[in-house]
mmCIF file of C-alpha atoms and ligand atoms in Angstrom:
data_model
loop_
_atom_site.group_PDB
_atom_site.id
_atom_site.type_symbol
_atom_site.label_atom_id
_atom_site.label_comp_id
_atom_site.label_asym_id
_atom_site.label_seq_id
_atom_site.Cartn_x
_atom_site.Cartn_y
_atom_site.Cartn_z
ATOM 1 C CA MET A 1321 57.397 174.961 -87.121
ATOM 2 C CA ALA A 1322 58.886 174.266 -83.687
ATOM 3 C CA THR A 1323 61.398 176.397 -81.866
ATOM 4 C CA ILE A 1324 64.586 174.358 -81.515
ATOM 5 C CA ILE A 1325 65.755 174.206 -77.903
ATOM 6 C CA ASP A 1326 69.489 174.846 -78.003
ATOM 7 C CA GLY A 1327 70.834 172.595 -75.246
ATOM 8 C CA LYS A 1328 74.396 173.431 -76.132
ATOM 9 C CA GLN A 1329 73.869 177.129 -75.562
ATOM 10 C CA ILE A 1330 71.848 176.679 -72.360
ATOM 11 C CA ALA A 1331 74.490 174.292 -71.009
ATOM 12 C CA GLN A 1332 77.246 176.787 -71.860
ATOM 13 C CA GLN A 1333 75.492 179.526 -69.907
ATOM 14 C CA ILE A 1334 75.296 177.223 -66.892
ATOM 15 C CA ARG A 1335 78.961 176.287 -67.268
ATOM 16 C CA ASP A 1336 79.981 179.958 -67.494
ATOM 17 C CA GLY A 1337 78.148 180.626 -64.232
ATOM 18 C CA LEU A 1338 79.829 177.626 -62.594
ATOM 19 C CA LYS A 1339 83.254 178.811 -63.727
ATOM 20 C CA THR A 1340 82.686 182.088 -61.895
ATOM 21 C CA GLU A 1341 81.497 180.225 -58.810
ATOM 22 C CA VAL A 1342 84.525 177.901 -58.857
ATOM 23 C CA ALA A 1343 86.859 180.911 -59.029
ATOM 24 C CA ARG A 1344 85.021 182.467 -56.085
ATOM 25 C CA LEU A 1345 85.255 179.245 -54.044
ATOM 26 C CA GLN A 1346 88.989 179.066 -54.722
ATOM 27 C CA LYS A 1347 89.586 182.702 -53.827
ATOM 28 C CA GLU A 1348 87.356 183.033 -50.782
ATOM 29 C CA ARG A 1349 87.406 179.522 -49.287
ATOM 30 C CA LYS A 1350 90.507 177.965 -50.869
ATOM 31 C CA ILE A 1351 88.358 175.079 -52.119
ATOM 32 C CA THR A 1352 88.740 173.563 -55.579
ATOM 33 C CA PRO A 1353 85.770 171.320 -56.407
ATOM 34 C CA GLY A 1354 86.957 167.829 -57.355
ATOM 35 C CA LEU A 1355 85.331 165.036 -59.355
ATOM 36 C CA ALA A 1356 86.557 161.433 -59.568
ATOM 37 C CA ALA A 1357 85.339 159.449 -62.583
ATOM 38 C CA VAL A 1358 85.745 155.678 -62.304
ATOM 39 C CA LEU A 1359 85.719 153.739 -65.557
ATOM 40 C CA VAL A 1360 85.787 149.942 -65.430
ATOM 41 C CA GLY A 1361 86.625 148.230 -68.708
ATOM 42 C CA GLU A 1362 86.996 149.355 -72.286
ATOM 43 C CA ASN A 1363 83.466 150.311 -73.398
ATOM 44 C CA PRO A 1364 84.244 152.869 -76.165
ATOM 45 C CA ALA A 1365 81.137 155.018 -75.535
ATOM 46 C CA SER A 1366 81.882 155.097 -71.798
ATOM 47 C CA LYS A 1367 85.456 156.187 -72.520
ATOM 48 C CA VAL A 1368 84.174 159.049 -74.678
ATOM 49 C CA TYR A 1369 81.718 160.144 -71.959
ATOM 50 C CA VAL A 1370 84.380 160.067 -69.217
ATOM 51 C CA ASN A 1371 86.781 162.087 -71.372
ATOM 52 C CA MET A 1372 84.070 164.643 -72.167
ATOM 53 C CA LYS A 1373 83.261 165.009 -68.474
ATOM 54 C CA ALA A 1374 86.942 165.422 -67.538
ATOM 55 C CA LYS A 1375 87.423 168.048 -70.258
ATOM 56 C CA ALA A 1376 84.341 169.915 -69.075
ATOM 57 C CA CYS A 1377 85.774 169.894 -65.533
ATOM 58 C CA ASP A 1378 89.074 171.340 -66.777
ATOM 59 C CA GLU A 1379 87.284 174.116 -68.638
ATOM 60 C CA THR A 1380 85.304 175.027 -65.520
ATOM 61 C CA GLY A 1381 88.254 174.955 -63.122
ATOM 62 C CA ILE A 1382 87.089 171.749 -61.431
ATOM 63 C CA TYR A 1383 89.830 169.267 -60.477
ATOM 64 C CA SER A 1384 89.133 165.918 -62.135
ATOM 65 C CA GLN A 1385 90.629 162.504 -61.594
ATOM 66 C CA LYS A 1386 90.028 159.785 -64.180
ATOM 67 C CA ILE A 1387 90.404 156.314 -62.699
ATOM 68 C CA PRO A 1388 90.511 153.615 -65.397
ATOM 69 C CA LEU A 1389 90.302 150.043 -64.112
ATOM 70 C CA PRO A 1390 90.641 146.744 -65.980
ATOM 71 C CA ALA A 1391 87.423 145.029 -67.105
ATOM 72 C CA ASP A 1392 88.011 142.122 -64.723
ATOM 73 C CA THR A 1393 88.353 144.293 -61.598
ATOM 74 C CA PRO A 1394 86.865 142.363 -58.657
ATOM 75 C CA GLN A 1395 83.897 143.954 -56.918
ATOM 76 C CA LYS A 1396 85.736 144.037 -53.586
ATOM 77 C CA LYS A 1397 88.568 146.050 -55.124
ATOM 78 C CA LEU A 1398 86.178 148.518 -56.766
ATOM 79 C CA ILE A 1399 84.343 149.021 -53.490
ATOM 80 C CA GLU A 1400 87.624 149.597 -51.635
ATOM 81 C CA LEU A 1401 88.524 152.242 -54.192
ATOM 82 C CA VAL A 1402 85.129 153.912 -53.706
ATOM 83 C CA HIS A 1403 85.651 153.915 -49.927
ATOM 84 C CA GLY A 1404 89.006 155.638 -50.451
ATOM 85 C CA LEU A 1405 87.375 158.311 -52.611
ATOM 86 C CA ASN A 1406 84.660 158.790 -49.980
ATOM 87 C CA GLN A 1407 87.445 159.821 -47.563
ATOM 88 C CA ASP A 1408 89.471 161.868 -50.060
ATOM 89 C CA GLN A 1409 89.272 165.587 -49.163
ATOM 90 C CA LYS A 1410 90.101 166.676 -52.726
ATOM 91 C CA ILE A 1411 87.092 164.803 -54.120
ATOM 92 C CA HIS A 1412 83.585 166.255 -53.765
ATOM 93 C CA GLY A 1413 81.874 164.135 -56.403
ATOM 94 C CA ILE A 1414 82.235 160.468 -57.350
ATOM 95 C CA LEU A 1415 81.000 159.163 -60.660
ATOM 96 C CA ILE A 1416 80.907 155.464 -61.515
ATOM 97 C CA GLN A 1417 80.542 155.353 -65.288
ATOM 98 C CA LEU A 1418 77.717 152.991 -66.239
ATOM 99 C CA PRO A 1419 77.173 150.354 -67.443
ATOM 100 C CA LEU A 1420 79.565 148.270 -65.341
ATOM 101 C CA PRO A 1421 80.834 144.925 -66.689
ATOM 102 C CA ASP A 1422 78.385 142.057 -66.100
ATOM 103 C CA HIS A 1423 80.269 140.439 -63.213
ATOM 104 C CA LEU A 1424 79.836 143.571 -61.083
ATOM 105 C CA ASP A 1425 76.650 144.257 -59.111
ATOM 106 C CA GLN A 1426 75.825 147.846 -60.080
ATOM 107 C CA HIS A 1427 73.390 148.361 -57.229
ATOM 108 C CA ALA A 1428 75.869 147.075 -54.635
ATOM 109 C CA VAL A 1429 78.632 149.341 -55.964
ATOM 110 C CA LEU A 1430 76.500 152.479 -56.211
ATOM 111 C CA GLN A 1431 75.315 152.170 -52.645
ATOM 112 C CA GLU A 1432 78.934 152.328 -51.432
ATOM 113 C CA VAL A 1433 79.343 155.849 -52.828
ATOM 114 C CA SER A 1434 78.880 158.375 -50.032
ATOM 115 C CA PRO A 1435 75.409 159.939 -50.527
ATOM 116 C CA HIS A 1436 77.173 163.286 -49.907
ATOM 117 C CA LYS A 1437 79.434 162.766 -52.946
ATOM 118 C CA ASP A 1438 76.819 161.057 -55.112
ATOM 119 C CA VAL A 1439 76.807 163.675 -57.879
ATOM 120 C CA ASP A 1440 75.046 161.281 -60.273
ATOM 121 C CA GLY A 1441 72.154 160.944 -57.809
ATOM 122 C CA PHE A 1442 72.049 157.140 -58.075
ATOM 123 C CA HIS A 1443 72.610 156.235 -54.414
ATOM 124 C CA PRO A 1444 69.491 154.505 -53.017
ATOM 125 C CA MET A 1445 69.206 157.206 -50.346
ATOM 126 C CA ASN A 1446 69.082 160.004 -52.913
ATOM 127 C CA LEU A 1447 66.731 158.019 -55.175
ATOM 128 C CA GLY A 1448 64.530 157.339 -52.145
ATOM 129 C CA LYS A 1449 64.431 161.036 -51.290
ATOM 130 C CA LEU A 1450 63.503 161.786 -54.894
ATOM 131 C CA LEU A 1451 60.594 159.358 -54.597
ATOM 132 C CA SER A 1452 59.505 160.836 -51.262
ATOM 133 C CA ALA A 1453 59.538 164.458 -52.387
ATOM 134 C CA LYS A 1454 56.101 165.869 -53.049
ATOM 135 C CA PHE A 1455 57.316 169.338 -53.962
ATOM 136 C CA TRP A 1456 60.394 170.619 -55.756
ATOM 137 C CA ASP A 1457 61.964 172.091 -52.615
ATOM 138 C CA GLU A 1458 61.864 168.671 -50.923
ATOM 139 C CA LEU A 1459 64.174 167.078 -53.508
ATOM 140 C CA PRO A 1460 67.549 165.655 -52.428
ATOM 141 C CA ALA A 1461 70.716 167.694 -52.997
ATOM 142 C CA PHE A 1462 71.689 165.429 -55.892
ATOM 143 C CA VAL A 1463 69.162 164.416 -58.526
ATOM 144 C CA PRO A 1464 70.242 162.404 -61.588
ATOM 145 C CA CYS A 1465 71.886 164.652 -64.172
ATOM 146 C CA THR A 1466 70.061 163.791 -67.399
ATOM 147 C CA PRO A 1467 66.589 164.137 -65.821
ATOM 148 C CA ALA A 1468 67.616 167.426 -64.159
ATOM 149 C CA GLY A 1469 68.821 168.642 -67.549
ATOM 150 C CA CYS A 1470 65.477 167.714 -69.152
ATOM 151 C CA ILE A 1471 63.622 169.894 -66.649
ATOM 152 C CA GLN A 1472 65.929 172.844 -67.337
ATOM 153 C CA LEU A 1473 65.336 172.471 -71.063
ATOM 154 C CA ILE A 1474 61.564 172.378 -70.583
ATOM 155 C CA GLU A 1475 61.717 175.460 -68.348
ATOM 156 C CA SER A 1476 63.875 177.289 -70.896
ATOM 157 C CA THR A 1477 60.800 177.405 -73.163
ATOM 158 C CA GLY A 1478 58.905 179.539 -70.654
ATOM 159 C CA ILE A 1479 56.098 176.946 -70.615
ATOM 160 C CA GLU A 1480 54.697 176.366 -67.116
ATOM 161 C CA ILE A 1481 54.997 172.659 -66.144
ATOM 162 C CA GLU A 1482 52.362 172.757 -63.385
ATOM 163 C CA GLY A 1483 49.078 171.171 -64.438
ATOM 164 C CA LYS A 1484 50.354 169.988 -67.828
ATOM 165 C CA ASN A 1485 50.009 166.447 -69.139
ATOM 166 C CA ALA A 1486 53.514 165.020 -69.294
ATOM 167 C CA VAL A 1487 54.338 161.681 -70.889
ATOM 168 C CA VAL A 1488 57.692 159.990 -70.323
ATOM 169 C CA VAL A 1489 58.575 157.152 -72.687
ATOM 170 C CA GLY A 1490 61.027 154.869 -70.852
ATOM 171 C CA ARG A 1491 61.219 153.701 -67.245
ATOM 172 C CA SER A 1492 64.925 153.250 -66.526
ATOM 173 C CA VAL A 1493 66.326 154.195 -63.129
ATOM 174 C CA ILE A 1494 68.807 156.493 -64.853
ATOM 175 C CA VAL A 1495 66.410 158.527 -66.987
ATOM 176 C CA GLY A 1496 62.745 157.563 -67.275
ATOM 177 C CA LYS A 1497 61.728 157.121 -63.641
ATOM 178 C CA PRO A 1498 63.636 160.103 -62.208
ATOM 179 C CA VAL A 1499 62.449 162.443 -64.964
ATOM 180 C CA ALA A 1500 58.878 161.361 -64.192
ATOM 181 C CA MET A 1501 59.446 162.077 -60.472
ATOM 182 C CA LEU A 1502 60.850 165.526 -61.255
ATOM 183 C CA LEU A 1503 57.883 166.367 -63.476
ATOM 184 C CA LEU A 1504 55.592 165.215 -60.678
ATOM 185 C CA ALA A 1505 57.449 167.458 -58.221
ATOM 186 C CA LYS A 1506 56.805 170.280 -60.712
ATOM 187 C CA GLN A 1507 53.065 169.443 -60.449
ATOM 188 C CA ALA A 1508 52.570 167.889 -63.888
ATOM 189 C CA THR A 1509 50.182 164.976 -64.422
ATOM 190 C CA VAL A 1510 52.594 162.252 -65.439
ATOM 191 C CA THR A 1511 52.194 159.084 -67.493
ATOM 192 C CA ILE A 1512 55.111 156.669 -67.871
ATOM 193 C CA ALA A 1513 55.134 154.508 -71.000
ATOM 194 C CA HIS A 1514 57.408 151.524 -71.691
ATOM 195 C CA SER A 1515 57.834 148.595 -74.034
ATOM 196 C CA ARG A 1516 54.615 146.894 -72.864
ATOM 197 C CA THR A 1517 52.492 150.033 -73.169
ATOM 198 C CA LYS A 1518 49.479 149.662 -75.432
ATOM 199 C CA ASN A 1519 48.459 152.534 -77.721
ATOM 200 C CA LEU A 1520 51.707 154.467 -77.370
ATOM 201 C CA LYS A 1521 50.590 156.807 -80.137
ATOM 202 C CA GLU A 1522 47.367 157.832 -78.361
ATOM 203 C CA ILE A 1523 49.188 158.272 -75.057
ATOM 204 C CA CYS A 1524 51.923 160.418 -76.579
ATOM 205 C CA ARG A 1525 49.327 162.557 -78.355
ATOM 206 C CA GLN A 1526 47.918 163.551 -74.956
ATOM 207 C CA ALA A 1527 51.250 165.044 -73.940
ATOM 208 C CA ASP A 1528 51.784 168.770 -73.561
ATOM 209 C CA ILE A 1529 55.290 167.743 -72.542
ATOM 210 C CA LEU A 1530 56.780 164.610 -74.096
ATOM 211 C CA VAL A 1531 60.106 163.209 -72.849
ATOM 212 C CA VAL A 1532 61.406 160.261 -74.842
ATOM 213 C CA ALA A 1533 64.147 158.023 -73.384
ATOM 214 C CA ALA A 1534 63.769 154.636 -75.041
ATOM 215 C CA GLY A 1535 66.950 154.196 -77.080
ATOM 216 C CA ARG A 1536 64.922 153.395 -80.245
ATOM 217 C CA PRO A 1537 65.622 155.524 -83.328
ATOM 218 C CA LYS A 1538 62.515 157.248 -84.723
ATOM 219 C CA LEU A 1539 60.219 155.561 -82.180
ATOM 220 C CA VAL A 1540 58.219 158.783 -81.957
ATOM 221 C CA THR A 1541 56.860 159.999 -85.263
ATOM 222 C CA ALA A 1542 55.121 163.279 -86.078
ATOM 223 C CA ASP A 1543 51.631 161.764 -85.843
ATOM 224 C CA MET A 1544 52.315 160.863 -82.173
ATOM 225 C CA ILE A 1545 52.886 164.481 -81.164
ATOM 226 C CA LYS A 1546 50.239 166.915 -79.975
ATOM 227 C CA PRO A 1547 50.520 170.131 -81.998
ATOM 228 C CA GLY A 1548 52.491 172.698 -79.991
ATOM 229 C CA ALA A 1549 53.920 170.182 -77.492
ATOM 230 C CA VAL A 1550 57.343 170.473 -75.863
ATOM 231 C CA VAL A 1551 59.362 167.452 -77.042
ATOM 232 C CA ILE A 1552 62.547 166.443 -75.205
ATOM 233 C CA ASP A 1553 64.489 163.715 -76.999
ATOM 234 C CA VAL A 1554 66.912 161.962 -74.636
ATOM 235 C CA GLY A 1555 67.769 159.110 -76.993
ATOM 236 C CA VAL A 1556 71.261 158.712 -78.419
ATOM 237 C CA ASN A 1557 71.390 156.087 -81.146
ATOM 238 C CA ARG A 1558 74.291 155.416 -83.445
ATOM 239 C CA VAL A 1559 73.147 154.930 -87.031
ATOM 240 C CA GLY A 1560 75.762 153.755 -89.498
ATOM 241 C CA GLU A 1561 79.388 154.762 -88.968
ATOM 242 C CA LYS A 1562 79.141 158.257 -87.598
ATOM 243 C CA GLN A 1563 75.568 159.553 -87.390
ATOM 244 C CA LEU A 1564 73.863 160.023 -84.020
ATOM 245 C CA VAL A 1565 70.072 160.260 -83.907
ATOM 246 C CA GLY A 1566 67.530 160.515 -81.132
ATOM 247 C CA ASP A 1567 64.332 158.574 -80.464
ATOM 248 C CA VAL A 1568 62.162 161.155 -82.241
ATOM 249 C CA ASP A 1569 61.831 161.587 -85.991
ATOM 250 C CA PHE A 1570 63.200 165.120 -85.675
ATOM 251 C CA GLU A 1571 62.641 166.437 -89.204
ATOM 252 C CA ALA A 1572 58.943 165.518 -89.269
ATOM 253 C CA ALA A 1573 58.321 166.187 -85.559
ATOM 254 C CA LYS A 1574 59.586 169.752 -85.720
ATOM 255 C CA GLU A 1575 56.715 170.585 -88.085
ATOM 256 C CA VAL A 1576 54.194 169.663 -85.364
ATOM 257 C CA ALA A 1577 55.841 170.343 -81.984
ATOM 258 C CA GLY A 1578 55.984 173.783 -80.365
ATOM 259 C CA PHE A 1579 59.488 173.220 -79.004
ATOM 260 C CA ILE A 1580 61.898 170.362 -79.653
ATOM 261 C CA THR A 1581 65.448 169.351 -78.694
ATOM 262 C CA PRO A 1582 67.877 168.218 -81.406
ATOM 263 C CA VAL A 1583 70.214 165.201 -81.156
ATOM 264 C CA PRO A 1584 73.056 165.926 -80.775
ATOM 265 C CA GLY A 1585 72.991 169.331 -79.088
ATOM 266 C CA GLY A 1586 69.943 168.913 -76.851
ATOM 267 C CA VAL A 1587 69.943 166.829 -73.691
ATOM 268 C CA GLY A 1588 73.553 165.563 -73.920
ATOM 269 C CA PRO A 1589 75.303 168.869 -73.097
ATOM 270 C CA MET A 1590 72.847 169.443 -70.251
ATOM 271 C CA THR A 1591 73.761 166.123 -68.628
ATOM 272 C CA ILE A 1592 77.357 167.289 -68.324
ATOM 273 C CA ALA A 1593 76.368 170.755 -67.116
ATOM 274 C CA MET A 1594 74.223 169.203 -64.359
ATOM 275 C CA LEU A 1595 77.104 166.941 -63.304
ATOM 276 C CA LEU A 1596 79.391 169.963 -62.974
ATOM 277 C CA ARG A 1597 76.695 171.820 -61.053
ATOM 278 C CA ASN A 1598 76.238 168.944 -58.613
ATOM 279 C CA THR A 1599 80.009 168.764 -58.077
ATOM 280 C CA VAL A 1600 80.280 172.495 -57.386
ATOM 281 C CA GLU A 1601 77.293 172.362 -55.011
ATOM 282 C CA SER A 1602 78.891 169.444 -53.194
ATOM 283 C CA ALA A 1603 82.090 171.474 -52.760
ATOM 284 C CA GLN A 1604 80.077 174.469 -51.534
ATOM 285 C CA CYS A 1605 78.589 172.269 -48.804
ATOM 286 C CA SER A 1606 81.944 170.775 -47.785
ATOM 287 C CA VAL A 1607 83.358 171.803 -44.439
ATOM 288 C CA SER A 1608 87.050 171.991 -45.338
HETATM 289 P P1 NDP B 2656 67.202 151.711 -71.075
HETATM 290 O O1 NDP B 2656 67.442 150.744 -72.172
HETATM 291 O O2 NDP B 2656 67.654 151.409 -69.703
HETATM 292 O O3 NDP B 2656 65.620 151.982 -70.992
HETATM 293 C C1 NDP B 2656 64.857 152.165 -72.137
HETATM 294 C C2 NDP B 2656 63.409 152.279 -71.761
HETATM 295 O O4 NDP B 2656 62.651 152.488 -72.942
HETATM 296 C C3 NDP B 2656 62.849 151.038 -71.086
HETATM 297 O O5 NDP B 2656 62.033 151.410 -69.992
HETATM 298 C C4 NDP B 2656 62.045 150.367 -72.178
HETATM 299 O O6 NDP B 2656 60.905 149.668 -71.718
HETATM 300 C C5 NDP B 2656 61.589 151.560 -73.006
HETATM 301 N N1 NDP B 2656 61.330 151.178 -74.383
HETATM 302 C C6 NDP B 2656 62.146 150.484 -75.210
HETATM 303 N N2 NDP B 2656 61.535 150.277 -76.394
HETATM 304 C C7 NDP B 2656 60.311 150.850 -76.303
HETATM 305 C C8 NDP B 2656 59.218 150.945 -77.189
HETATM 306 N N3 NDP B 2656 59.254 150.413 -78.410
HETATM 307 N N4 NDP B 2656 58.119 151.596 -76.772
HETATM 308 C C9 NDP B 2656 58.081 152.148 -75.530
HETATM 309 N N5 NDP B 2656 59.086 152.076 -74.641
HETATM 310 C C10 NDP B 2656 60.189 151.426 -75.026
HETATM 311 O O7 NDP B 2656 67.797 153.075 -71.578
HETATM 312 P P2 NDP B 2656 68.184 154.440 -70.782
HETATM 313 O O8 NDP B 2656 67.017 154.948 -70.046
HETATM 314 O O9 NDP B 2656 69.456 154.255 -70.060
HETATM 315 O O10 NDP B 2656 68.503 155.395 -72.018
HETATM 316 C C11 NDP B 2656 67.504 155.706 -72.958
HETATM 317 C C12 NDP B 2656 68.139 156.475 -74.105
HETATM 318 O O11 NDP B 2656 68.675 157.690 -73.618
HETATM 319 C C13 NDP B 2656 69.313 155.743 -74.776
HETATM 320 O O12 NDP B 2656 69.307 156.056 -76.153
HETATM 321 C C14 NDP B 2656 70.527 156.349 -74.117
HETATM 322 O O13 NDP B 2656 71.667 156.310 -74.936
HETATM 323 C C15 NDP B 2656 70.053 157.779 -73.936
HETATM 324 N N6 NDP B 2656 70.723 158.489 -72.860
HETATM 325 C C16 NDP B 2656 71.160 159.736 -73.135
HETATM 326 C C17 NDP B 2656 71.774 160.469 -72.176
HETATM 327 C C18 NDP B 2656 72.216 161.837 -72.504
HETATM 328 O O14 NDP B 2656 72.917 162.456 -71.724
HETATM 329 N N7 NDP B 2656 71.800 162.397 -73.645
HETATM 330 C C19 NDP B 2656 72.024 159.953 -70.831
HETATM 331 C C20 NDP B 2656 71.440 158.645 -70.604
HETATM 332 C C21 NDP B 2656 70.827 157.939 -71.609
HETATM 333 P P3 NDP B 2656 61.018 148.366 -70.755
HETATM 334 O O15 NDP B 2656 61.335 148.908 -69.392
HETATM 335 O O16 NDP B 2656 59.666 147.779 -70.828
HETATM 336 O O17 NDP B 2656 62.100 147.514 -71.324
#
């Protein structure tokens, strides 16, 4: 029976530490870390995420600014807004909630965010640095939040990542690829699987560390898991009216895995904690 990795509790510990650091920054340097969250359109899930992030900022003492924009906002206007935030002394982190409406070029918008305020780690410069880093200490200041959270959850088990076989299911720029790069920087041997991968079951069964970010409920079943493996389930899938499930068949998988994250309560809270951490670190580095 696997040990359940309590992402909620680990994230809370991180947030408690950040709260202390924010108070120190305010007292000693008169700096209040600030995060701007830009939401274009009415995507209900995106609204929930932005509200959760703003609430988490409030609880940590971080100043937050929610900027809702209509769904038909022209790209030029969005980019002008981003340029304004780049210059805004109160703002140390800029978050563009994804996905953007179809008429907007996500890549073009993200590259207008100052790399020094890119707390989501999606600017091409920060992604490029992530790709260039051979070792952990060569990583950019900002790495994407969900992948960073996955690494913290793996490390919370006490299992050494170096030399392990790690399999990442999913190759998105937001989760799959950066998590694979982070595992590589931690000296794991990494395989990335995706929708065209043959023999997914055999590949997953090789994994000492299995990170699943496919957005497919119950894609990973118990027979795909190596006994004792660390299983990190990034997936968030809505089933029926209210239920949220991951990409792993949790009930069966926990009988085989050594450690496993639940959904909800695993990766999700860590994503927010990493965003807060990046914002506080950005404020620490600011000159004002
Ligand atoms: P994407 O849809 O961008 O990427 C999904 C990836 O999974 C793709 O690379 C796709 O392959 C692969 N995939 C899909 N089906 C299969 C399959 N049957 N077998 C193997 N691989 C498959 O999703 P994201 O990376 O953005 O998100 C993944 C999941 O994580 C979602 O459920 C999302 O909601 C969740 N998420 C959770 C977060 C959190 O904080 N907890 C944060 C971000 C995401 P291909 O490239 O070939 O299409």
